[in-house]
PDB file of C-alpha atoms in Angstrom:
ATOM      1  CA  HIS A 364     -23.266 -48.772 -55.555  1.00 65.00           C
ATOM      2  CA  LEU A 365     -27.135 -50.361 -56.622  1.00 69.00           C
ATOM      3  CA  GLY A 366     -25.985 -53.507 -56.127  1.00 73.00           C
ATOM      4  CA  ALA A 367     -24.104 -53.317 -53.325  1.00 74.00           C
ATOM      5  CA  ALA A 368     -27.686 -52.234 -50.861  1.00 76.00           C
ATOM      6  CA  SER A 369     -30.420 -54.469 -52.706  1.00 79.00           C
ATOM      7  CA  PRO A 370     -29.717 -57.961 -51.456  1.00 81.00           C
ATOM      8  CA  ALA A 371     -31.942 -59.068 -54.504  1.00 85.00           C
ATOM      9  CA  VAL A 372     -28.405 -58.688 -56.576  1.00 82.00           C
ATOM     10  CA  LEU A 373     -26.832 -62.391 -57.197  1.00 81.00           C
ATOM     11  CA  SER A 374     -23.775 -60.380 -59.680  1.00 79.00           C
ATOM     12  CA  VAL A 375     -22.215 -57.681 -60.900  1.00 75.00           C
ATOM     13  CA  GLU A 376     -19.737 -57.357 -63.517  1.00 74.00           C
ATOM     14  CA  TYR A 377     -16.399 -57.438 -62.374  1.00 70.00           C
ATOM     15  CA  PHE A 378     -12.551 -57.421 -64.464  1.00 66.00           C
ATOM     16  CA  HIS A 379     -10.062 -58.161 -62.306  1.00 64.00           C
ATOM     17  CA  GLN A 380      -7.204 -55.990 -62.710  1.00 61.00           C
ATOM     18  CA  THR A 381      -4.905 -58.858 -64.131  1.00 60.00           C
ATOM     19  CA  THR A 382      -6.275 -59.291 -67.111  1.00 55.00           C
ATOM     20  CA  GLY A 383      -4.633 -56.843 -69.160  1.00 55.00           C
ATOM     21  CA  VAL A 384      -8.686 -55.380 -69.213  1.00 52.00           C
ATOM     22  CA  LEU A 385      -8.153 -51.400 -69.326  1.00 61.00           C
ATOM     23  CA  ASN A 386     -10.690 -50.871 -66.465  1.00 66.00           C
ATOM     24  CA  PHE A 387     -11.694 -49.505 -63.680  1.00 75.00           C
ATOM     25  CA  ASP A 388      -9.894 -49.720 -61.476  1.00 78.00           C
ATOM     26  CA  GLN A 389      -6.652 -47.771 -62.402  1.00 80.00           C
ATOM     27  CA  LEU A 390      -8.813 -45.272 -61.439  1.00 82.00           C
ATOM     28  CA  LEU A 391      -9.248 -45.526 -58.631  1.00 85.00           C
ATOM     29  CA  ALA A 392      -7.284 -44.260 -55.992  1.00 89.00           C
ATOM     30  CA  ARG A 393      -7.543 -48.097 -53.716  1.00 86.00           C
ATOM     31  CA  PRO A 394      -8.411 -51.171 -56.246  1.00 81.00           C
ATOM     32  CA  LEU A 395     -12.091 -52.498 -55.750  1.00 81.00           C
ATOM     33  CA  GLU A 396     -11.007 -55.368 -53.548  1.00 84.00           C
ATOM     34  CA  LEU A 397     -12.300 -59.289 -54.309  1.00 82.00           C
ATOM     35  CA  VAL A 398     -12.595 -61.764 -51.630  1.00 87.00           C
ATOM     36  CA  ASP A 399     -14.183 -65.533 -52.324  1.00 89.00           C
ATOM     37  CA  GLY A 400     -15.740 -64.426 -55.019  1.00 80.00           C
ATOM     38  CA  GLU A 401     -17.484 -61.300 -53.813  1.00 80.00           C
ATOM     39  CA  LEU A 402     -17.247 -57.581 -55.118  1.00 79.00           C
ATOM     40  CA  MET A 403     -15.875 -56.453 -51.741  1.00 83.00           C
ATOM     41  CA  VAL A 404     -17.551 -52.331 -50.144  1.00 79.00           C
ATOM     42  CA  PRO A 405     -15.067 -50.624 -50.469  1.00 82.00           C
ATOM     43  CA  PRO A 406     -15.240 -48.496 -46.384  1.00 81.00           C
ATOM     44  CA  GLY A 407     -16.093 -45.142 -46.186  1.00 78.00           C
ATOM     45  CA  PRO A 408     -19.425 -42.392 -46.563  1.00 79.00           C
ATOM     46  CA  GLY A 409     -21.089 -43.254 -50.268  1.00 75.00           C
ATOM     47  CA  HIS A 410     -20.705 -46.062 -52.049  1.00 75.00           C
ATOM     48  CA  GLY A 411     -16.425 -45.567 -50.674  1.00 81.00           C
ATOM     49  CA  ILE A 412     -14.721 -45.613 -53.473  1.00 82.00           C
ATOM     50  CA  GLU A 413     -11.962 -42.388 -54.038  1.00 87.00           C
ATOM     51  CA  LEU A 414     -10.595 -41.302 -57.701  1.00 87.00           C
ATOM     52  CA  ASP A 415      -7.609 -41.378 -57.963  1.00 89.00           C
ATOM     53  CA  LEU A 416      -6.664 -37.498 -59.233  1.00 90.00           C
ATOM     54  CA  GLU A 417      -3.588 -37.886 -60.612  1.00 90.00           C
ATOM     55  CA  ALA A 418      -5.061 -41.166 -62.847  1.00 85.00           C
ATOM     56  CA  LEU A 419      -7.840 -39.722 -63.964  1.00 84.00           C
ATOM     57  CA  GLU A 420      -5.899 -36.705 -65.833  1.00 85.00           C
ATOM     58  CA  HIS A 421      -3.023 -39.060 -67.572  1.00 84.00           C
ATOM     59  CA  PHE A 422      -5.764 -41.535 -68.638  1.00 77.00           C
ATOM     60  CA  GLY A 423      -8.102 -38.591 -70.191  1.00 78.00           C
ATOM     61  CA  ALA A 424     -10.889 -39.467 -68.242  1.00 67.00           C
ATOM     62  CA  GLY A 425     -11.444 -35.974 -66.510  1.00 62.00           C
ATOM     63  CA  THR A 426     -11.514 -34.877 -69.714  1.00 58.00           C
ATOM     64  CA  ALA A 427     -14.103 -33.142 -71.824  1.00 50.00           C
ATOM     65  CA  VAL A 428     -13.690 -34.491 -75.740  1.00 47.00           C
TER      66      VAL A 428
END
């Protein structure tokens, strides 16, 4: 969010979904898009990221420990 809002940010850590690393994209309704080495800010209000509620439930990301 902050990285997308500031031209001073030169890089953002991102694990592409083909790396085999369980990552944030699996919890999203629409995966983030990487174009020519740049992570695109999704359209929509705020940061544009929409969580997949079924995935949150499946991975236990929405439950208290």
